[in-house]
Tab-separated table of C-alpha atoms in Angstrom:
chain	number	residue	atom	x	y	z
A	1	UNK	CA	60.216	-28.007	57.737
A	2	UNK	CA	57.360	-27.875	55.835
A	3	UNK	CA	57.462	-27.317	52.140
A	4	UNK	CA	54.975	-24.565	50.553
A	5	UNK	CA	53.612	-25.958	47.176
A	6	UNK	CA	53.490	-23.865	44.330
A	7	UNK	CA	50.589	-23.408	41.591
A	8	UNK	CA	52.250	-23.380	37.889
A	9	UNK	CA	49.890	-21.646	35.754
A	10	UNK	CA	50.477	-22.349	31.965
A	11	UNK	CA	51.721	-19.059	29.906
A	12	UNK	CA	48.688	-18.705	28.353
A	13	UNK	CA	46.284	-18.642	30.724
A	14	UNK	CA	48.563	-15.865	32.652
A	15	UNK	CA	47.920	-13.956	29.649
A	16	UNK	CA	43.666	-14.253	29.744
A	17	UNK	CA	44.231	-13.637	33.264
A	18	UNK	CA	46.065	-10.021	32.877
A	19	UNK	CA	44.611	-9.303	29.712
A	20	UNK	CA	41.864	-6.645	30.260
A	21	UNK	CA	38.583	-6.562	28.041
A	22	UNK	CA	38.696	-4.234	24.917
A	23	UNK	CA	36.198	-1.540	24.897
A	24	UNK	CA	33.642	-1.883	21.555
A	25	UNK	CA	33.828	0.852	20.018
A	26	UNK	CA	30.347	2.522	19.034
A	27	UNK	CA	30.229	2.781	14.894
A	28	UNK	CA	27.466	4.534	13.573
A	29	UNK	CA	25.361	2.395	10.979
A	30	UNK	CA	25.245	4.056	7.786
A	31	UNK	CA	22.053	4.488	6.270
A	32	UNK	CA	22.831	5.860	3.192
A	33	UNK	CA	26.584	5.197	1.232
A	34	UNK	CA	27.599	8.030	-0.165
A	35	UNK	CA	29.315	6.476	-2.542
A	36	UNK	CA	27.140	3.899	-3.254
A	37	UNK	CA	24.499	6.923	-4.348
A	38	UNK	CA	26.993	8.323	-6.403
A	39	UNK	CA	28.206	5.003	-7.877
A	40	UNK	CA	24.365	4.393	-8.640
A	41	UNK	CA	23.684	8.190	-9.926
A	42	UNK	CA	26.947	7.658	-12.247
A	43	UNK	CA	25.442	4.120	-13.331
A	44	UNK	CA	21.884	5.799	-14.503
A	45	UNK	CA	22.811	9.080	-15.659
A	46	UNK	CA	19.625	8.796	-17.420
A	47	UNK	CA	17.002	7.915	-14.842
A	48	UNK	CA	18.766	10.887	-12.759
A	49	UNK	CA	18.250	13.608	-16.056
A	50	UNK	CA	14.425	12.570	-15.949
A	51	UNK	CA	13.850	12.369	-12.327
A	52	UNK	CA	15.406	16.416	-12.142
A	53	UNK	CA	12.774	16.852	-14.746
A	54	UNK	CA	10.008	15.057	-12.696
A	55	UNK	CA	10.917	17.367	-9.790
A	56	UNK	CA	11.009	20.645	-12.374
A	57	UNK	CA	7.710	19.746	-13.528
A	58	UNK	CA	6.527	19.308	-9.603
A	59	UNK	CA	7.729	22.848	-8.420
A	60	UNK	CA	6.068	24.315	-12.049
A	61	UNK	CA	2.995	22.788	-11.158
A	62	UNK	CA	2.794	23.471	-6.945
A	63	UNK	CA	3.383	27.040	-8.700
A	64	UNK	CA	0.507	27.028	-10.943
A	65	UNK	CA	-1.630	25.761	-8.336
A	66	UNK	CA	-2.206	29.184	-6.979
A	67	UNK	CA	-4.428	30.072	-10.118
A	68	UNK	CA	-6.084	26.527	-10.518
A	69	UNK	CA	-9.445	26.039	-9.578
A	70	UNK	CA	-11.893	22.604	-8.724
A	71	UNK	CA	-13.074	22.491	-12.338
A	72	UNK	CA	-9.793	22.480	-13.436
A	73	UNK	CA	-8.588	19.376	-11.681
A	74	UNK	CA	-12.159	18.156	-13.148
A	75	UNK	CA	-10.700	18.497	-16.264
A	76	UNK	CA	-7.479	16.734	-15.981
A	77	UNK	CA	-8.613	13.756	-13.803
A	78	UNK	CA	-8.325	11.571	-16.036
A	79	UNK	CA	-4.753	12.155	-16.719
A	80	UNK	CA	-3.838	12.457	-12.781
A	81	UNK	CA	-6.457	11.472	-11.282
A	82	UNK	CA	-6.611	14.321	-9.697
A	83	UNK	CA	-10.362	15.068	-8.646
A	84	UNK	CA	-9.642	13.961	-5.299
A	85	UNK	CA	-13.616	14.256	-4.331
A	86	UNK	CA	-13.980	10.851	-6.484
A	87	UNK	CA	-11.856	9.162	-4.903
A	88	UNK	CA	-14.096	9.413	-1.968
A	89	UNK	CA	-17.473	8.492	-3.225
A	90	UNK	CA	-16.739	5.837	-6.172
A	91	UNK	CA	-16.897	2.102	-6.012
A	92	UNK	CA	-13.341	0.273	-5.216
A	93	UNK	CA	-12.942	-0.875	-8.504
A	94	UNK	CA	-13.701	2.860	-10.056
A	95	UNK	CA	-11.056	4.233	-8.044
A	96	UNK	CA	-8.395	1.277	-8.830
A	97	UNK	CA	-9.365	1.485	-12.931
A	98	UNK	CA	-8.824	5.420	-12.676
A	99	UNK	CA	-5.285	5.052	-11.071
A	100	UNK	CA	-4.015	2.610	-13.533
A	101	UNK	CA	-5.816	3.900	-16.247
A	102	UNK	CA	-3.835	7.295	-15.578
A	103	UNK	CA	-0.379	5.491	-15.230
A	104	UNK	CA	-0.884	3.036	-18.353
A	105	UNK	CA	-1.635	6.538	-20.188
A	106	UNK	CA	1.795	7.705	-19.623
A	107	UNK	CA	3.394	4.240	-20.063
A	108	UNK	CA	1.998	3.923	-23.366
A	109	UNK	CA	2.673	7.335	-24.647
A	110	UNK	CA	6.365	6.182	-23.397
A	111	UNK	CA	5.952	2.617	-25.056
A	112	UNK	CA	5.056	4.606	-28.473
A	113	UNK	CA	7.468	7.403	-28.723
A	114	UNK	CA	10.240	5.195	-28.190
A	115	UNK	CA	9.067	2.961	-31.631
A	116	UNK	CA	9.864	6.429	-33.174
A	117	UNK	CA	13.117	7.829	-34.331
A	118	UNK	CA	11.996	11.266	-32.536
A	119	UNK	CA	11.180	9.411	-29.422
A	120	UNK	CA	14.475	10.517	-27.665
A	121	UNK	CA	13.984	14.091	-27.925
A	122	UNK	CA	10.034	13.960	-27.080
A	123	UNK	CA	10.189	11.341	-24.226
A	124	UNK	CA	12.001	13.944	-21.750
A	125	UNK	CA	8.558	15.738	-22.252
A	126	UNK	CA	6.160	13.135	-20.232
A	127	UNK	CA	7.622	12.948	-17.046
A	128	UNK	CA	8.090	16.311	-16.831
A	129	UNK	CA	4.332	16.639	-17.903
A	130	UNK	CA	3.841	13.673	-14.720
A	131	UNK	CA	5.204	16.000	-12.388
A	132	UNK	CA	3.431	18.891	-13.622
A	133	UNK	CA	0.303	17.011	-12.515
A	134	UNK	CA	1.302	15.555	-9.301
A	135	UNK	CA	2.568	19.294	-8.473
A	136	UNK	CA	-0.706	20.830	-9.483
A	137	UNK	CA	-2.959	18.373	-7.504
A	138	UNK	CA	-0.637	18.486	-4.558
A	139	UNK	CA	-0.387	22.414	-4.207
A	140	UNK	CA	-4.405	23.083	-4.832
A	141	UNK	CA	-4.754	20.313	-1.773
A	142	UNK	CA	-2.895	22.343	0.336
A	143	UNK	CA	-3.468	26.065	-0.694
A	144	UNK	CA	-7.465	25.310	-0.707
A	145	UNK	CA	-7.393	23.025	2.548
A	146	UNK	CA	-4.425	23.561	4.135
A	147	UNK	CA	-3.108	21.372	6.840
A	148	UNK	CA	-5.863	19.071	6.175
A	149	UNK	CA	-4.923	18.876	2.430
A	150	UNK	CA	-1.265	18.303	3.205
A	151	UNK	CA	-2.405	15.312	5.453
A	152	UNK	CA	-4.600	13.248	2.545
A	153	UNK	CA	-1.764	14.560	0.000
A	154	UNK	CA	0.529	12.085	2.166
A	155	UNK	CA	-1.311	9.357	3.143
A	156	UNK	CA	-3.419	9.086	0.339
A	157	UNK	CA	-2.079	10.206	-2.755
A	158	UNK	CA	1.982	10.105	-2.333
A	159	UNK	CA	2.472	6.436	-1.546
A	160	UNK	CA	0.652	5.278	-4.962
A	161	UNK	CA	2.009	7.876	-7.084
A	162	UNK	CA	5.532	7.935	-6.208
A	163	UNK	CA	5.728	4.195	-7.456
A	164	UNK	CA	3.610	5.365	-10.038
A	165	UNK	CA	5.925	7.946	-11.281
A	166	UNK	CA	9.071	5.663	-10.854
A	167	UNK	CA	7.186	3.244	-13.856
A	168	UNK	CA	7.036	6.471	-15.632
A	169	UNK	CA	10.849	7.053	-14.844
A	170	UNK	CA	11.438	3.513	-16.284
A	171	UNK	CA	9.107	3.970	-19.422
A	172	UNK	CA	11.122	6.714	-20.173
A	173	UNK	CA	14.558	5.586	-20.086
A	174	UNK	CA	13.694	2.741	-21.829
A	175	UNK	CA	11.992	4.502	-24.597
A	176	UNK	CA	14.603	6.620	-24.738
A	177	UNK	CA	17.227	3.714	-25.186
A	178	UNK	CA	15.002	1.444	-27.946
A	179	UNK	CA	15.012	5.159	-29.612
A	180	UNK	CA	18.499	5.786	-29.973
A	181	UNK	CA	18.912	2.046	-30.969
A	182	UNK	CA	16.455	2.917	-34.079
A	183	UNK	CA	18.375	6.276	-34.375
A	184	UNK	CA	22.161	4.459	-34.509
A	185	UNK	CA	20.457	1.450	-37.068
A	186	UNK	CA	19.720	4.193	-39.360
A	187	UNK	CA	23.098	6.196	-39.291
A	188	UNK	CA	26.278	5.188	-40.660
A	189	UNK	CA	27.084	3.074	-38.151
A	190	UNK	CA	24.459	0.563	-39.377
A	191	UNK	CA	26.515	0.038	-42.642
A	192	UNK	CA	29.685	-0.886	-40.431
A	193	UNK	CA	28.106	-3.210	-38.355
A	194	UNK	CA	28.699	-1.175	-34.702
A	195	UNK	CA	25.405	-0.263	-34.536
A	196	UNK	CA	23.507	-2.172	-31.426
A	197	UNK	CA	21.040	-4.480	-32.292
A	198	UNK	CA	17.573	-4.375	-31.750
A	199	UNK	CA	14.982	-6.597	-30.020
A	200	UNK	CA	11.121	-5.689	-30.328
A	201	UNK	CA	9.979	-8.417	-27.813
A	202	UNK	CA	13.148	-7.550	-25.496
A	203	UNK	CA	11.917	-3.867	-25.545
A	204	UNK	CA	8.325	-5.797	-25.040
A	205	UNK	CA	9.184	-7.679	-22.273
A	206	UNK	CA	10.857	-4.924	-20.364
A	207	UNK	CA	7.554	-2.707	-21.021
A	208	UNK	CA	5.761	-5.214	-19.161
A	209	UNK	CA	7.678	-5.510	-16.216
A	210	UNK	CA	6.859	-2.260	-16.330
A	211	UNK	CA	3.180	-2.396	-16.727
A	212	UNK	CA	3.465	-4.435	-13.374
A	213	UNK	CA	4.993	-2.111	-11.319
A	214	UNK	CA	1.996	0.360	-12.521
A	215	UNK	CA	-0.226	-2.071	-11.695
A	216	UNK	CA	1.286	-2.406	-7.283
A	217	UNK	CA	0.840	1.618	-7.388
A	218	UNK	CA	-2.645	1.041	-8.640
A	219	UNK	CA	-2.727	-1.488	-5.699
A	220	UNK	CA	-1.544	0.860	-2.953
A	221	UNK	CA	-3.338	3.972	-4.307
A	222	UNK	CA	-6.445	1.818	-3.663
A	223	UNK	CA	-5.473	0.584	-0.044
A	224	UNK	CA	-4.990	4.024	1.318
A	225	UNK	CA	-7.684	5.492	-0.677
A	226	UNK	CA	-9.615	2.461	1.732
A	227	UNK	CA	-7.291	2.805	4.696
A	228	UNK	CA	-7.462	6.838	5.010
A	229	UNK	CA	-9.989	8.195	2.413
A	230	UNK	CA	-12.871	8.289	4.823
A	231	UNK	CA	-10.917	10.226	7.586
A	232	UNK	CA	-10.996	13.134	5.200
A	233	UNK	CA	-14.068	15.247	4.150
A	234	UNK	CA	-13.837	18.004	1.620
């Protein structure tokens, strides 16, 4: 009689055996947390108050276009550098010294108003006045060119001026902050001792962190005015 052998498996490896492979389940990457961008609007309430202003002043401006003329954005190049006809013809260096030029204007007037007790209430003023700008320039582009305005809006003038107006954002806040330091120091809380302290070369410092920020939008304004520029003729 012959004796069939047997195969002992161990437990375990009866289990891999019978076990079946789980299904991954596709989960969509998230590209933006919702509540991350809350958590961040609730953390800089005051960055979020100037950037609706930006935006107001944008949509006043792109509405104002519709009466402005070529002379007019003459006029006001040097604060936006908006003659967009220079930026075609001038020297590398011209262009790069207008852009920064225009965003150290803003910075300063920022850098200034917040040495002043009055600074809080005034500051709101500038980036609305920065949007204003960008919204004029952008809506002449497009309501005297069309199409081809819209194009060299984007790929010439947006990537430099929306870090441009971010510094601006910064200035600001931080103008805004030093202010109401100044403000609080001469109140009543200054005789109690609650009243935060303040640091001129801390509010210096931050300035020109600032200042270098201006300076990378000054940078890319000038590599797509290089890049793109010449694809355009007006």
């Amino acid at each position: 009689m012959i004796m069939k052998r047997t195969r002992i498996i161990p437990i375990h490896y009866r289990r891999k055996e019978t076990e079946k492979p789980k299904k991954k389940s596709f989960r969509p990457v998230k590209i933006i947390d919702a509540k991350n961008l809350m958590d961040a609007v609730r953390a800089n309430p005051a960055v979020v108050f100037l950037a609706a202003l930006l935006l107001l002043g944008t949509v006043f401006g792109s509405v104002f276009a519709r009466k402005a003329d070529f002379p007019l954005m003459e006029k006001l190049d040097f604060l936006f550098f908006s003659n967009y006809q220079t930026r075609l013809v001038q020297p590398f260096a011209a262009v790069f010294a207008a852009s920064l030029g225009s965003v150290f204007l803003f910075v300063l007037v920022c850098f200034l108003l917040g040495l002043s007790v009055w600074g809080m209430f005034l500051l709101p003023v500038v980036p609305f006045f920065r949007g204003f700008g960008f919204g004029l320039a952008s809506g002449y582009l497009y309501a005297a060119y069309g199409f081809q305005g819209f194009l060299f809006n984007a790929a010439v003038v947006l990537p430099g001026a929306f870090l441009s107006m971010i510094s601006i954002l910064l200035a600001a806040r931080e103008g805004i902050f030093f202010s109401r330091k100044i403000l609080s120091s001469c109140g009543p809380s200054a005789a109690k001792g609650s009243a935060a302290p303040l640091s001129f070369w801390d509010y210096l410092s931050r300035f020109g962190s600032i200042m270098i920020l201006a300076f990378a939008a000054a940078v890319i304004d000038l590599i797509t005015t290089v890049c793109f520029a010449g694809a355009f003729s007006f």
